[in-house]
Amino acid sequence: MRSLVLPSTLLLAAACSVEAIKVTVLGGSGFVGSRVCKVLVSKGAEVTSVSRSGSCPSWASDEEWTKEVKWVAADLLGADAGVGVVAGDCDAVVSCVGVVDLDPQVLRRGNGDANVNAFASAKRAGVGRSVYVSVAS
């Protein structure tokens, strides 16, 4: 399997003392988010993954790095919008939340509203650094 290196993740890790940084990765069990978690763990960050499932992706279940990640379930479109999870003790939030669909309303909710809710929660919690990861359609 080829490794995916994400420049924004590496910049985040390089910008601070990696050993001391606590990062919450939203969408951390998805294709991009799980790889962000893997890179951050390899650099020594303390990582919490937040996703609808709250579980490690099946492709990585046997990999050592997954044991270093705290896997948490949350609904970023729900009434609390993940406030309890994002408001935890973290230094940075990386959002890899997104959906693929043909319905514009589904795209707006999954790619727009979920991220707006997540970053608003992080801001209320006093999180000082945020990174938004997106893909071109």
PDB file of C-alpha atoms in Angstrom, residues 1-6 10 31 35-36 38-39 42 59 63 65:
ATOM      1  CA  MET A   1       0.000   0.000   0.000  1.00  0.00           C
ATOM      2  CA  ARG A   2       1.300   3.427  -0.924  1.00  0.00           C
ATOM      3  CA  SER A   3       1.631   5.965   1.819  1.00  0.00           C
ATOM      4  CA  LEU A   4      -0.297   9.223   1.636  1.00  0.00           C
ATOM      5  CA  VAL A   5       1.634  12.215   2.977  1.00  0.00           C
ATOM      6  CA  LEU A   6      -0.472  15.286   3.579  1.00  0.00           C
ATOM      7  CA  LEU A  10       3.156  17.755   8.312  1.00  0.00           C
ATOM      8  CA  PHE A  31      -9.937   7.549   3.749  1.00  0.00           C
ATOM      9  CA  ARG A  35      -4.060   8.597   7.109  1.00  0.00           C
ATOM     10  CA  VAL A  36      -3.834  11.953   8.878  1.00  0.00           C
ATOM     11  CA  LYS A  38      -1.400   7.674  11.110  1.00  0.00           C
ATOM     12  CA  VAL A  39       1.010  10.495  10.191  1.00  0.00           C
ATOM     13  CA  SER A  42       4.113   8.571  13.737  1.00  0.00           C
ATOM     14  CA  TRP A  59      -8.009  -1.608   6.539  1.00  0.00           C
ATOM     15  CA  GLU A  63      -1.661  -1.738  12.431  1.00  0.00           C
ATOM     16  CA  TRP A  65      -0.520   3.058  15.232  1.00  0.00           C
TER      17      TRP A  65
END
